[in-house]
Structure formats: C-alpha cells, structure tokens
mmCIF file of C-alpha atoms in Angstrom:
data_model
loop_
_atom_site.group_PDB
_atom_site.id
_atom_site.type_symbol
_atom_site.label_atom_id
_atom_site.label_comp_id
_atom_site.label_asym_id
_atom_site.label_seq_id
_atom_site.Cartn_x
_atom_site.Cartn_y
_atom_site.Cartn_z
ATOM 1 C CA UNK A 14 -34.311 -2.930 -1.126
ATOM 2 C CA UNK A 15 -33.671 0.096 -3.547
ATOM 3 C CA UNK A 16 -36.791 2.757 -3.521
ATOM 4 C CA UNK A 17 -37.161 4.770 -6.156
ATOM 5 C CA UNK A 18 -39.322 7.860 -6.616
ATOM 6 C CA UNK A 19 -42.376 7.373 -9.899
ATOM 7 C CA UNK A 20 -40.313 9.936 -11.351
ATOM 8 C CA UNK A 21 -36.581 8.565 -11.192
ATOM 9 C CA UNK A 22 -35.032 6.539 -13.472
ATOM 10 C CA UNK A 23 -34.495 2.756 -12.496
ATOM 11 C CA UNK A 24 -31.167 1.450 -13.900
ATOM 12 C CA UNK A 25 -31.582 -1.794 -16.157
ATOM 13 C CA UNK A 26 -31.353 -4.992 -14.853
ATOM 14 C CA UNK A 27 -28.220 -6.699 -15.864
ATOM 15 C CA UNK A 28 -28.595 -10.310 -17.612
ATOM 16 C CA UNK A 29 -29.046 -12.610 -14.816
ATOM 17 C CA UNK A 30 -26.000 -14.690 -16.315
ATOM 18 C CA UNK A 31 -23.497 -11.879 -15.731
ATOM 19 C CA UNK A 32 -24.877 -10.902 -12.256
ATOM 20 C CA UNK A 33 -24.853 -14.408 -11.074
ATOM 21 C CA UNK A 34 -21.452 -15.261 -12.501
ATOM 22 C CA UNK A 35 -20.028 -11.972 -10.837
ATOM 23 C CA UNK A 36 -21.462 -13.481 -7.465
ATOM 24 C CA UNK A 37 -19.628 -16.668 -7.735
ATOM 25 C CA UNK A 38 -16.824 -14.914 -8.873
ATOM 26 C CA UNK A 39 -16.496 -12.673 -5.374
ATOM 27 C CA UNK A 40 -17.555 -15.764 -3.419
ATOM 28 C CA UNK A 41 -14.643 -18.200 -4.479
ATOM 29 C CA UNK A 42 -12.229 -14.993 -4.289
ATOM 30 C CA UNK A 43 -13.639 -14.390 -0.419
ATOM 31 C CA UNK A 44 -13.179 -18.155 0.281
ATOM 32 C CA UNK A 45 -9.653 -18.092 -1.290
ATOM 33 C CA UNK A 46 -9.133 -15.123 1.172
ATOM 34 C CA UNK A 47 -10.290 -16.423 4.157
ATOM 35 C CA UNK A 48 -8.280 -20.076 3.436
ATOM 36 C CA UNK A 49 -5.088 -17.974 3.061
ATOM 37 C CA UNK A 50 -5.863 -16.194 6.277
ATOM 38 C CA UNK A 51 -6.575 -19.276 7.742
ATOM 39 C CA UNK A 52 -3.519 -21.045 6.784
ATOM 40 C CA UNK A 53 -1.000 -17.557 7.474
ATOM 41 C CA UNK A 54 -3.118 -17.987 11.581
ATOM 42 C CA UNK A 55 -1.196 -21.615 11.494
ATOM 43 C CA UNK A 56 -4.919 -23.147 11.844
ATOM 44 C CA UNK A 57 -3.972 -25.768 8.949
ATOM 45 C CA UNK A 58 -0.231 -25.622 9.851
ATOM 46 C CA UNK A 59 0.472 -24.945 13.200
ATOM 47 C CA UNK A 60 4.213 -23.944 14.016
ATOM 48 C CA UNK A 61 4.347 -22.921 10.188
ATOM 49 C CA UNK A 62 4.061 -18.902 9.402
ATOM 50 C CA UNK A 63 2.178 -17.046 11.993
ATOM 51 C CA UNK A 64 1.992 -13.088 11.852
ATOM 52 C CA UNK A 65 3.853 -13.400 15.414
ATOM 53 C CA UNK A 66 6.589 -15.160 13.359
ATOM 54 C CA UNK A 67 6.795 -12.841 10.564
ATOM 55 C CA UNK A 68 6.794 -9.593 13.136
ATOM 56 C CA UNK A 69 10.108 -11.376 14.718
ATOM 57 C CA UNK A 70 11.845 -12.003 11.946
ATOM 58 C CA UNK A 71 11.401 -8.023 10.841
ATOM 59 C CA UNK A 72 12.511 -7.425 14.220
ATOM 60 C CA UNK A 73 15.958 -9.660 13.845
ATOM 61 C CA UNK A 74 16.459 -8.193 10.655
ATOM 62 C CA UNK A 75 16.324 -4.539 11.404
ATOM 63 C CA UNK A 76 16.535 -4.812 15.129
ATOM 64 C CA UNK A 77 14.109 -4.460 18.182
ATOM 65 C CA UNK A 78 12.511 -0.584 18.126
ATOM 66 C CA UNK A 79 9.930 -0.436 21.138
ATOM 67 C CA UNK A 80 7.338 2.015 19.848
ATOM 68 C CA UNK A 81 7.675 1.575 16.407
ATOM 69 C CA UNK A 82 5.961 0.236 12.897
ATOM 70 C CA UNK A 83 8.436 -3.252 12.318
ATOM 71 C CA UNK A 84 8.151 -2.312 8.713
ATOM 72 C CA UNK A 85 8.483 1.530 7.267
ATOM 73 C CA UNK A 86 9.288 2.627 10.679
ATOM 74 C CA UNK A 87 10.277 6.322 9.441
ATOM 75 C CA UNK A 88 7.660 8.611 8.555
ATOM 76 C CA UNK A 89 5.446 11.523 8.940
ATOM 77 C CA UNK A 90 2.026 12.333 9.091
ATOM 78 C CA UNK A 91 -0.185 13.961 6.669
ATOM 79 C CA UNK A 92 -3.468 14.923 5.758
ATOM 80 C CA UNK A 93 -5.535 16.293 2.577
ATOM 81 C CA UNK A 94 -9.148 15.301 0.754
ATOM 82 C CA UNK A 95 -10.000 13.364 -2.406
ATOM 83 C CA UNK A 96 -12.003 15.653 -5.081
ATOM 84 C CA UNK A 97 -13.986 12.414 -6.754
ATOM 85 C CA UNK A 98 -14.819 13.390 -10.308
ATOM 86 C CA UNK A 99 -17.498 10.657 -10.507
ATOM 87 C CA UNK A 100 -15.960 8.540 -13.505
ATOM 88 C CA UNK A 101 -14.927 5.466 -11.076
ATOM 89 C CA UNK A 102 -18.780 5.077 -10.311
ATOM 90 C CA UNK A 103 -19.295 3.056 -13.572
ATOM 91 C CA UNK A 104 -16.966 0.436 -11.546
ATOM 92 C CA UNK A 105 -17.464 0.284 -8.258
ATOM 93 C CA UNK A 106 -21.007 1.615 -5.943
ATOM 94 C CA UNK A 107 -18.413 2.626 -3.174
ATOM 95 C CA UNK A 108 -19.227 6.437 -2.406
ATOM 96 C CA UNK A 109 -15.908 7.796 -2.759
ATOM 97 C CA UNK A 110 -15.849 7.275 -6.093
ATOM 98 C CA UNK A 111 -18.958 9.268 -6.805
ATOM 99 C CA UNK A 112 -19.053 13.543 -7.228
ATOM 100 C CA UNK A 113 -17.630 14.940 -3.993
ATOM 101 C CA UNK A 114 -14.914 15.771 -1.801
ATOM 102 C CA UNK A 115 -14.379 13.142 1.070
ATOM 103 C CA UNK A 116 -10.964 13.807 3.934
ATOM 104 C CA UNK A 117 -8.137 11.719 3.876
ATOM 105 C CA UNK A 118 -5.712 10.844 6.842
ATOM 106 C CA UNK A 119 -2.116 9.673 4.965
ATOM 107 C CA UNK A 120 1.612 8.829 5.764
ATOM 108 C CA UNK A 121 4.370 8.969 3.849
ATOM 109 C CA UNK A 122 7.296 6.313 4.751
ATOM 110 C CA UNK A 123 10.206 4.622 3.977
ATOM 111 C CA UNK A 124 10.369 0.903 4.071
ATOM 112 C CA UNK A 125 12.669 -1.207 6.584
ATOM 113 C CA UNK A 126 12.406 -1.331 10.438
ATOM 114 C CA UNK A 127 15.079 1.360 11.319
ATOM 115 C CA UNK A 128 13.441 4.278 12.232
ATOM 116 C CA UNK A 129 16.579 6.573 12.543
ATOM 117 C CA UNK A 130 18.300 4.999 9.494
ATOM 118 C CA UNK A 131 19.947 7.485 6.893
ATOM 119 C CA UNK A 132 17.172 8.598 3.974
ATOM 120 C CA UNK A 133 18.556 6.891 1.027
ATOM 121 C CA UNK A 134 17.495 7.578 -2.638
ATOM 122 C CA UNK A 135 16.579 3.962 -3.705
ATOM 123 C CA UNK A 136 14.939 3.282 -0.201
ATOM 124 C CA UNK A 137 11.076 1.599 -0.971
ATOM 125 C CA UNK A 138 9.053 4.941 -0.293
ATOM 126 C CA UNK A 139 5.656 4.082 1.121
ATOM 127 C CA UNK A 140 2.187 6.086 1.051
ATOM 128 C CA UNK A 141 -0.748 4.538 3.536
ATOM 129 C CA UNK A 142 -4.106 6.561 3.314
ATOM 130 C CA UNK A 143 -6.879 6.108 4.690
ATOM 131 C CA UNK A 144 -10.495 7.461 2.999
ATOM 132 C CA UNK A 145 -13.607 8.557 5.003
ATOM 133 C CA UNK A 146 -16.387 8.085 3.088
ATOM 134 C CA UNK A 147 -20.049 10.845 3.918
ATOM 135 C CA UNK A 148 -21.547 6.880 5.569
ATOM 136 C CA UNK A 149 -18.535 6.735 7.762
ATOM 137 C CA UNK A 150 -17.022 3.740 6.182
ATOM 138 C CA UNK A 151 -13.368 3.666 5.521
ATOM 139 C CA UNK A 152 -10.930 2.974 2.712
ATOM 140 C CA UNK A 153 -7.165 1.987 3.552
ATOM 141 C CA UNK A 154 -4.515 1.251 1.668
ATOM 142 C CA UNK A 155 -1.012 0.949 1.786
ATOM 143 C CA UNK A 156 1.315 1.950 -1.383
ATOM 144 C CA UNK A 157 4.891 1.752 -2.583
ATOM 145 C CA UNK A 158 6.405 3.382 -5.333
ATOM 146 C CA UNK A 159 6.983 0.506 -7.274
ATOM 147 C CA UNK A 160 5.052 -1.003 -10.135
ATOM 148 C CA UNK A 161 5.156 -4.592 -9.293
ATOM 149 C CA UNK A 162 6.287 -6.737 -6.147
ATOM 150 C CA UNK A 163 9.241 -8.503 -5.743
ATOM 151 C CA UNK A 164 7.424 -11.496 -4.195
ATOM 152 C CA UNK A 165 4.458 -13.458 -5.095
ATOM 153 C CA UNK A 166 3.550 -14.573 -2.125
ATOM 154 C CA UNK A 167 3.847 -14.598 1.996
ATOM 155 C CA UNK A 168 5.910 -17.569 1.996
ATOM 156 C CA UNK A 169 8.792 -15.961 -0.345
ATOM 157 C CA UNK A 170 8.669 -12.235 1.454
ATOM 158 C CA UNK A 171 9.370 -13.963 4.735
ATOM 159 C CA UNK A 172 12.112 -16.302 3.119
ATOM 160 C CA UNK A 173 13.725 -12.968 1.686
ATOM 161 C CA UNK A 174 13.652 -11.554 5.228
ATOM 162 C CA UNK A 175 15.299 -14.390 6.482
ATOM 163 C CA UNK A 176 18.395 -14.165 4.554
ATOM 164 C CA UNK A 177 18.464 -10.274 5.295
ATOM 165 C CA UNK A 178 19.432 -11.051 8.742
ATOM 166 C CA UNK A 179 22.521 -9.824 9.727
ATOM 167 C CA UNK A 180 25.633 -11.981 9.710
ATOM 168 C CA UNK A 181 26.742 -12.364 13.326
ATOM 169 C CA UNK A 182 30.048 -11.977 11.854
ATOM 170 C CA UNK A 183 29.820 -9.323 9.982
ATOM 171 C CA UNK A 184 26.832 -7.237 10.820
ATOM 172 C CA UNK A 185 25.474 -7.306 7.213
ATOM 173 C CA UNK A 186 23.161 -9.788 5.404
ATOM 174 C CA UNK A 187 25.076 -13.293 4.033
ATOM 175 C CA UNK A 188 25.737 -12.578 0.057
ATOM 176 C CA UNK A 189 25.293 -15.788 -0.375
ATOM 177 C CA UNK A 190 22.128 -16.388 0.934
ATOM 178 C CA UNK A 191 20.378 -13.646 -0.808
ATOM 179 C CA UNK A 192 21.478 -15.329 -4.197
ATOM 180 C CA UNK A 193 20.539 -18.823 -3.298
ATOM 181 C CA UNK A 194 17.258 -16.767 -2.273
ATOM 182 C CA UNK A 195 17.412 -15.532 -6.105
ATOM 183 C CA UNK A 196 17.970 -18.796 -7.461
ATOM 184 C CA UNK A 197 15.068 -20.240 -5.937
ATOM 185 C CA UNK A 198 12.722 -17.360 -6.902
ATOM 186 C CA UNK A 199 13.360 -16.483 -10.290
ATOM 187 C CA UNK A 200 10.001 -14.441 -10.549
ATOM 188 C CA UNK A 201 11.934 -12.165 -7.783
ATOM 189 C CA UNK A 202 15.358 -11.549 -9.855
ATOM 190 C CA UNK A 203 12.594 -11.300 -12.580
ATOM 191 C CA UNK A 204 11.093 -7.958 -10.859
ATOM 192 C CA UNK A 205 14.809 -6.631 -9.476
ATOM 193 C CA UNK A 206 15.863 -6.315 -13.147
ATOM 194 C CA UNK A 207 12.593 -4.691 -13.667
ATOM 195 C CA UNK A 208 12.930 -1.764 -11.657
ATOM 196 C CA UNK A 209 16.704 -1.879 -11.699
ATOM 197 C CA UNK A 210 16.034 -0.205 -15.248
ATOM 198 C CA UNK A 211 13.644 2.580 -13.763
ATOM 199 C CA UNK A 212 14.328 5.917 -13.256
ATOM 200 C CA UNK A 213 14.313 6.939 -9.579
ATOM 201 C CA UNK A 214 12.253 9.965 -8.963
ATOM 202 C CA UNK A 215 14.102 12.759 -6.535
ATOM 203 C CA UNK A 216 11.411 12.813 -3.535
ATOM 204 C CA UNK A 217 8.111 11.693 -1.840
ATOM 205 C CA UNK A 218 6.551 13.832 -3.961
ATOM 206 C CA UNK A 219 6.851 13.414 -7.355
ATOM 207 C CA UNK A 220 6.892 9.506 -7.053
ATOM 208 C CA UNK A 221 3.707 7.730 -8.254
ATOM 209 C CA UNK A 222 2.216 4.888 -5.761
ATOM 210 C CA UNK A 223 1.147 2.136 -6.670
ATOM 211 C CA UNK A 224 -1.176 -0.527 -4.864
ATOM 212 C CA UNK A 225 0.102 -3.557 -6.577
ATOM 213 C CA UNK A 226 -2.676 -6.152 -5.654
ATOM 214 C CA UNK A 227 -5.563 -6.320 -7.543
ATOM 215 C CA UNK A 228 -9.046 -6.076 -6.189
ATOM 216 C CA UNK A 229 -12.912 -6.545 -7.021
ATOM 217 C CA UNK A 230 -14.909 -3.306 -7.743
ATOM 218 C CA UNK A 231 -18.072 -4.286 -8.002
ATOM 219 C CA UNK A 232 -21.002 -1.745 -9.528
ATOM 220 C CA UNK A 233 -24.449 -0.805 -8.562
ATOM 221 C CA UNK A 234 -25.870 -3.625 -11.196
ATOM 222 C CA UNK A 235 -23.432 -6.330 -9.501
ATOM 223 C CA UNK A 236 -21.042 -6.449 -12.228
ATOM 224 C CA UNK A 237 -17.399 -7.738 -10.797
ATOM 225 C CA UNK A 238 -14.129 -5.888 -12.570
ATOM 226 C CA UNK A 239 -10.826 -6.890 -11.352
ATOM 227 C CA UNK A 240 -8.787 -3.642 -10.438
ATOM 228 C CA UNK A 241 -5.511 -2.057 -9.980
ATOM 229 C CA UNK A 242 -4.843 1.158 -8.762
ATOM 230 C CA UNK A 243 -2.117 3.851 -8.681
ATOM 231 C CA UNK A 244 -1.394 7.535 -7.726
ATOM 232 C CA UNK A 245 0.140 9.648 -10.622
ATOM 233 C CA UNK A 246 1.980 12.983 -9.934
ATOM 234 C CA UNK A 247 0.555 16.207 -11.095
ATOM 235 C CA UNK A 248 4.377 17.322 -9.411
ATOM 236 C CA UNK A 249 6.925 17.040 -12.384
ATOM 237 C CA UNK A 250 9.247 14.536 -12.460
ATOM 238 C CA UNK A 251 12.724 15.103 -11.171
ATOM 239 C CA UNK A 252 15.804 11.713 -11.131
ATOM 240 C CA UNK A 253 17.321 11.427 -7.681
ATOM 241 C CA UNK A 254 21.219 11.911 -7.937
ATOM 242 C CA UNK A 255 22.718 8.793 -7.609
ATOM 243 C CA UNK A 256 25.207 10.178 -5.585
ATOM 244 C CA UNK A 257 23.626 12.425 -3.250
ATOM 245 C CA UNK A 258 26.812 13.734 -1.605
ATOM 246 C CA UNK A 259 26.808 15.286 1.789
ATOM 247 C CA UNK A 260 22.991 15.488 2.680
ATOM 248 C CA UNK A 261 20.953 15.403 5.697
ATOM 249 C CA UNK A 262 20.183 12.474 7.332
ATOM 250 C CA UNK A 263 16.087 13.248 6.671
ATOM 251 C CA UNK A 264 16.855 15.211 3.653
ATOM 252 C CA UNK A 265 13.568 13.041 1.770
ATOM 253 C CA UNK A 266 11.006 14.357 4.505
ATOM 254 C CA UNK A 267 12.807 17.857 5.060
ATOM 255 C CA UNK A 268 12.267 18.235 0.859
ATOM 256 C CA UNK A 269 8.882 16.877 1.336
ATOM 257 C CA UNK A 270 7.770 18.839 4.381
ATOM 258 C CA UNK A 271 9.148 22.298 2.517
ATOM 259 C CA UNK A 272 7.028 21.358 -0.461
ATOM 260 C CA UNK A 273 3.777 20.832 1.731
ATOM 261 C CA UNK A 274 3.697 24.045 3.442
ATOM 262 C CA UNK A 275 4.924 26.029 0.157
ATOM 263 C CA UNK A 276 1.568 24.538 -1.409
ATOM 264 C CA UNK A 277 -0.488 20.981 -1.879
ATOM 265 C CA UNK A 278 0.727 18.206 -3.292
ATOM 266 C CA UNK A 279 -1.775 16.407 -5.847
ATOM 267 C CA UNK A 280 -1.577 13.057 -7.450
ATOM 268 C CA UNK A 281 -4.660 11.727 -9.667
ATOM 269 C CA UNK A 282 -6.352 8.622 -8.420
ATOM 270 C CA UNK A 283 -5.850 5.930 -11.518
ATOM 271 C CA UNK A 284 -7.851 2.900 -11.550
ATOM 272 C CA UNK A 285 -6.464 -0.240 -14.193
ATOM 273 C CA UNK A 286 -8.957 -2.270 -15.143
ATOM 274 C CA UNK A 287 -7.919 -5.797 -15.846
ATOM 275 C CA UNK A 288 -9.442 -8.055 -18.681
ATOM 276 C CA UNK A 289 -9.918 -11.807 -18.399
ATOM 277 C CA UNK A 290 -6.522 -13.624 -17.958
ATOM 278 C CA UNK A 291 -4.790 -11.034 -16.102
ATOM 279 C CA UNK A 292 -3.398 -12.531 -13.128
ATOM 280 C CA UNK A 293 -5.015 -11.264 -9.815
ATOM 281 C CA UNK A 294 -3.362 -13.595 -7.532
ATOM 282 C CA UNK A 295 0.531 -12.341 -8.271
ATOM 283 C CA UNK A 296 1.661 -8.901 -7.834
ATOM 284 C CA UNK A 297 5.038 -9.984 -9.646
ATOM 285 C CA UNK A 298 2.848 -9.792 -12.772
ATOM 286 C CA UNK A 299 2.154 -6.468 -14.646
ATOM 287 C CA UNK A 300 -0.825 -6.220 -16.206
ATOM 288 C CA UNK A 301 -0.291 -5.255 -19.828
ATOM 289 C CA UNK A 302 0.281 -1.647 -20.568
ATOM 290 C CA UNK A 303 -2.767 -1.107 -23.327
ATOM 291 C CA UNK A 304 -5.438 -1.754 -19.740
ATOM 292 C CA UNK A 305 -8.177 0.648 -19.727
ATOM 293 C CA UNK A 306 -6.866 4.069 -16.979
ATOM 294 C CA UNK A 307 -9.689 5.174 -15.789
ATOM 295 C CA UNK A 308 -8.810 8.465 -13.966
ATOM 296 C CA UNK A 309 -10.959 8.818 -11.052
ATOM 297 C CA UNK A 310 -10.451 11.921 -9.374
ATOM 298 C CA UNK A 311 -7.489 14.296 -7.407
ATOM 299 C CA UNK A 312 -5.739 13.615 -4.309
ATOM 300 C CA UNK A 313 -4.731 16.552 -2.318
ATOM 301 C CA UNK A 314 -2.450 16.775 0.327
ATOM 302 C CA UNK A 315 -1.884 19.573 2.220
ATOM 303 C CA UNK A 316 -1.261 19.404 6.135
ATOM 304 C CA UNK A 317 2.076 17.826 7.470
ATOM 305 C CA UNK A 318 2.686 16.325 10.936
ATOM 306 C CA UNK A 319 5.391 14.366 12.673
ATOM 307 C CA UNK A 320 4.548 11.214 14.200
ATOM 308 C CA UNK A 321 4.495 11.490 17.563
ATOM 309 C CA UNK A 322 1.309 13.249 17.355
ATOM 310 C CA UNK A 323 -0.535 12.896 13.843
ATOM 311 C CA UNK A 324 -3.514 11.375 13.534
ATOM 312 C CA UNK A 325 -2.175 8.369 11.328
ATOM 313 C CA UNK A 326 0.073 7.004 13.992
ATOM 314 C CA UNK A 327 -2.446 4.676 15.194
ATOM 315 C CA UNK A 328 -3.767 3.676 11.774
ATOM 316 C CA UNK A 329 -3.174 0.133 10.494
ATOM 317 C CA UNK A 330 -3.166 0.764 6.798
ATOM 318 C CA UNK A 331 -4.567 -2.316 6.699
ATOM 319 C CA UNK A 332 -5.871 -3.399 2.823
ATOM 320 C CA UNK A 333 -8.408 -5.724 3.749
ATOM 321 C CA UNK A 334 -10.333 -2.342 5.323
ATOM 322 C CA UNK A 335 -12.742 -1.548 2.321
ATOM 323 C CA UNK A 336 -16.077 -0.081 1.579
ATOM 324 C CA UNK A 337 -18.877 -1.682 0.159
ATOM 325 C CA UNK A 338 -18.231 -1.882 -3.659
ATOM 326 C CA UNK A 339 -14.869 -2.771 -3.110
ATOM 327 C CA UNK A 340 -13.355 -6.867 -2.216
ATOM 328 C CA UNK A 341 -10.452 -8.542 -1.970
ATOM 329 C CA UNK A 342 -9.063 -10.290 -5.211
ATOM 330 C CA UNK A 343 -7.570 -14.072 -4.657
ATOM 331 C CA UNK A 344 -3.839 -12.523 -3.983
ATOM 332 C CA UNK A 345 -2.488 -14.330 -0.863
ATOM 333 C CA UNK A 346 -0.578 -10.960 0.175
ATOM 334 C CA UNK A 347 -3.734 -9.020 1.102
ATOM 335 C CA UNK A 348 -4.286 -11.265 4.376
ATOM 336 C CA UNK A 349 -1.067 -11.933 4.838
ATOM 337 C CA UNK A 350 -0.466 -8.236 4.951
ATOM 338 C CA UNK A 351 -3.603 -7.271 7.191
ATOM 339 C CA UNK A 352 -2.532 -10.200 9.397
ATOM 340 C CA UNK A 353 1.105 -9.149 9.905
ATOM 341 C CA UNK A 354 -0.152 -4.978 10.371
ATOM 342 C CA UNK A 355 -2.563 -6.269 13.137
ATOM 343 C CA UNK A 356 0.745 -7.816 15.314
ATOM 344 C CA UNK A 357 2.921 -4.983 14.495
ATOM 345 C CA UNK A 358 0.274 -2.801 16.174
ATOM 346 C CA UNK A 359 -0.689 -4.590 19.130
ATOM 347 C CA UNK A 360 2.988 -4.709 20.109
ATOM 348 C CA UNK A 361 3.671 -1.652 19.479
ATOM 349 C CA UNK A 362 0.665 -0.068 20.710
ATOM 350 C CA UNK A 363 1.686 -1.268 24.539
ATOM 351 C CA UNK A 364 5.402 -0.089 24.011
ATOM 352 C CA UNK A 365 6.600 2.849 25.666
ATOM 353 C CA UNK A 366 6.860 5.615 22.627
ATOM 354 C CA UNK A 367 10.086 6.750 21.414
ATOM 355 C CA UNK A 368 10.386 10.398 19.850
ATOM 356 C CA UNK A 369 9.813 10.064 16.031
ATOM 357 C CA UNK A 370 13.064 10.568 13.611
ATOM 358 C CA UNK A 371 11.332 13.276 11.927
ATOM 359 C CA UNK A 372 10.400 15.638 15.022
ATOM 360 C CA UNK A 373 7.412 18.271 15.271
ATOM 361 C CA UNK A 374 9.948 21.084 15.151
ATOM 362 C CA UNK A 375 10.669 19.347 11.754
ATOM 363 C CA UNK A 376 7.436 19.398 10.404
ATOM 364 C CA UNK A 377 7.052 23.250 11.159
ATOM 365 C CA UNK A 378 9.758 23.778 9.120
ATOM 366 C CA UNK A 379 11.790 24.612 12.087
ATOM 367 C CA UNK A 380 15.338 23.433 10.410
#
C-alpha cells in the first residue's frame, strides 16, 4: 500500500468506473497475449508454427551463420543514457519516464540473416535498446525505421519468409511466389506502396525508429492509454543516394561509427497516444496523424562497440521485457516476436562465435 507523509499531497481517486474498466481492459489484452503465445508454442496446434520453425526458415532463407542473430545479423554495439523530462509520467508510473537520467545499452542493425552482406541503402535498419531503470527493472525494445509493418501478423511474416527462399535454380527468391504472396495479403502490398513513397534517410543516424506495436501505459491512478512510440532525430535529415556508386562494403556503420566518436547522437523519445478505435492489434495500421506526441525526453548515444565484445551481444531485445506501468497491447507480433528472439539466442548462444562484420579495429575508427 502507498504511505504518504500528513504533509504530502494524496492524488485523487479516479472514478471507480474508469479504474475498473482499465483493469478489464489489461486483463483481456494479457489473456489475448498469453493465447497467442500459447498457440505460436504449438500447444493448440502442434506441428503448426513453433519459434523452432520460424528460426529455420530464417536460416534457409539467408543461410546457416553459427554465432549469429538469424534476423539483423550485422551490427554494432552502442551505449548512451535517457535524460527523462518527466512529461510521460502523466501516462505511464514506469520510472523512466519520470525526471532523471537512467543508462541505456543499444544496437544498431540491419535486418536479414547475412551478417557479411553488402550495406545497402534501402536495407530495414534496426535499433534494439535496452533501459535500466534506478529499481533495476528493464525496458527493451526492438525498432525499425519504418512507420508501419508489412505484416499483420506471425502467420503472414513467416509465409513471406517462405517465398524468400532461394530458388535452387537460381539462387534468388521465386518472382512468382512473392506476388502470389502479395495477392493473398493485400494489407502487405498496402504498406510496400506506403513506404515505397518515403524518402530514405542517408544513415543510422538521422533515421527515426519506430516501435510499431502498440502497448498499455498505465498511470499511477490505474488509468490504461494505448501507446505508440518512436525515436525522432535531433541529426538533420539527409536522402540516401539511390545510387551509391563505389562504396564500402560497411560504409552505413563506418558513417555511423565516425559520427559517434565526433560527438553524441540524440533522438527525442515520442510517445503516440491512441484514442478509442485505433487498432492495437495490427501494426499494418497507422494511427491517424492528428494523435496526441507527447515528447518524453532525449536519447543520447555516445559510446560505440563492435560486437564481438559489447555489452548488447547477449541481449534479447525482447518486447515483452517491460517495467511496471508498461503491458503488452492485444498485437499477436509481440509474443510471436519474444518467442522467436528466445530460439535465436539459445542456438546461437552454444555456437562457436564468428568475428563480427564490423570489427573492433572498426569501431576505433581504425579504417
């Protein structure tokens, strides 16, 4: 129970109504989540999808890589704090979100299995960080830099990875199969001519990140608000050349390790806040663009480290690792997602390790 001194103030109650509506509200979300997660362990379906399953279909898509993430396999290390300015309190009782500076453990990434592929300008580029909060609990969370999600749910990602596998015949994915893929998902050709129209930003770090499912913050009076966030760029905005010409094969981290050590890089911490009827089970979906932005405070980043010895190489950014004040939303992804991170590690984690694309001389700037 809260104690309160004679002299402090004691918040209002909130109408029992609202408090016990919120309640049912994050219990039929959490039994949502944990029927999902039930149903991705095969425990309603056996033989169906399995997060062994899903692992080995990255792995015949992109090939076998002992050592390695199956999914945004090339990366680097990094590390920084988040300067809370207090306004996401109002939102969510979590303590990062209240006055103070906690340390953040990140890594940047680009998506696909290949972890000496070619950077590539309209590569998925990834951002997992993971907040310590002064209690010791953690916030993770894994972003891309796109607005929405090409899939609505488990089923249709691993269906698109299926008809990415290579052709036998040809060593590249079936054109065929990727449009019959299409055809059957029209929410998915939806999203590609979404971001088809977007302006590609030129590096790591002046892309925003965006966490694409929605969540539950709920406050200190029990009051439930469905959430979005996203990482802005304080860095200006520069387009990647479409046509990159002769460039180094890491030429994405190289640009974003030289930035680093020339000074931090700081995004602002932007939580959307939904409004009854926007969709929280379907990352496909924008939210409208007149949502409440609530800014909530600055992320810096300012160390750099390759992967084969910074301290994120052994985190799962796994979104379904929250603080109190924070819950899952009724988005079939998010346990999909932790289940899928949870197999990736354990078979990598008994792997021998393979040196990292991006080396340590690298990240010293030694090129």
């Amino acid at each position: 129970m809260d104690v309160h001194t004679p002299h402090a103030p004691v918040a209002p109650r909130p109408p029992r109504a609202r408090v016990v509506a919120g309640l049912a509200l994050i219990g039929a979300v959490l039994a949502a989540i944990g029927g999902t997660f039930a149903y991705l362990r095969g425990w309603f379906t056996p033989g169906r999808l399995t997060p062994d399953r899903f692992t080995d279909t990255f792995e015949q898509v992109d090939g076998p890589h002992p050592g390695f993430r199956r999914n945004h396999a090339k990366g680097v290390g990094v590390t920084g704090h988040f300067d809370s300015n207090g306004q996401g309190e109002r939102l969510s009782k979590a303590l990062v979100f209240r006055p103070r500076r906690v340390p953040v453990i990140g890594r940047f990434s680009l998506g696909g299995g290949q972890p000496y592929g070619a950077d590539s300008p309209a590569a998925v580029r990834g951002l997992g960080l993971q907040f310590t909060q002064t209690n010791g609990e953690l916030w993770r969370t894994a972003m891309i830099n796109l607005p929405i999600f090409p899939f609505r749910t488990p089923e249709a990602f691993h269906e698109n990875l299926e008809a990415s596998k290579p052709d036998p015949q040809t060593g590249k994915p079936d054109p065929a199969r990727g449009q019959a893929f299409l055809a059957r998902h029209p929410e998915t050709a939806r999203v590609l001519g979404v971001l088809k129209e977007r302006p590609t930003p030129s590096g790591f770090g002046n892309s925003a990140y965006h966490g694409l499912n929605a969540f539950l913050f709920t406050s200190a009076t029990g009051t439930a608000t469905p959430v979005r966030w996203e990482l802005t760029p304080e860095q200006p905005f520069v387009a990647a050349d479409a046509a990159p010409g002769q460039r180094d094969k890491s030429y994405l981290f190289d640009d974003l390790i030289t930035q680093i050590q020339r000074q931090p890089l700081r995004w602002r911490l932007i939580l959307v806040v939904g409004q009854p009827g926007d969709p929280t089970d379907d990352a496909t979906i924008p939210w409208p663009a007149d949502r409440e932005r609530v800014d909530a405070g600055t992320l810096v980043l300012d160390g750099v480290e390759s992967d084969d010895t910074a301290l994120s190489t052994d985190i799962t950014f796994d979104p379904l690792v929250l603080p109190a004040g924070i819950v899952p939303s009724n988005d079939p992804l998010l346990s999909a997602r932790s289940a899928v991170y949870a197999r990736s590690y354990t078979r990598r984690a008994g792997e021998p390790k393979q040196p990292a694309a991006v080396t340590p001389a690298d990240a010293r700037g030694g090129k």
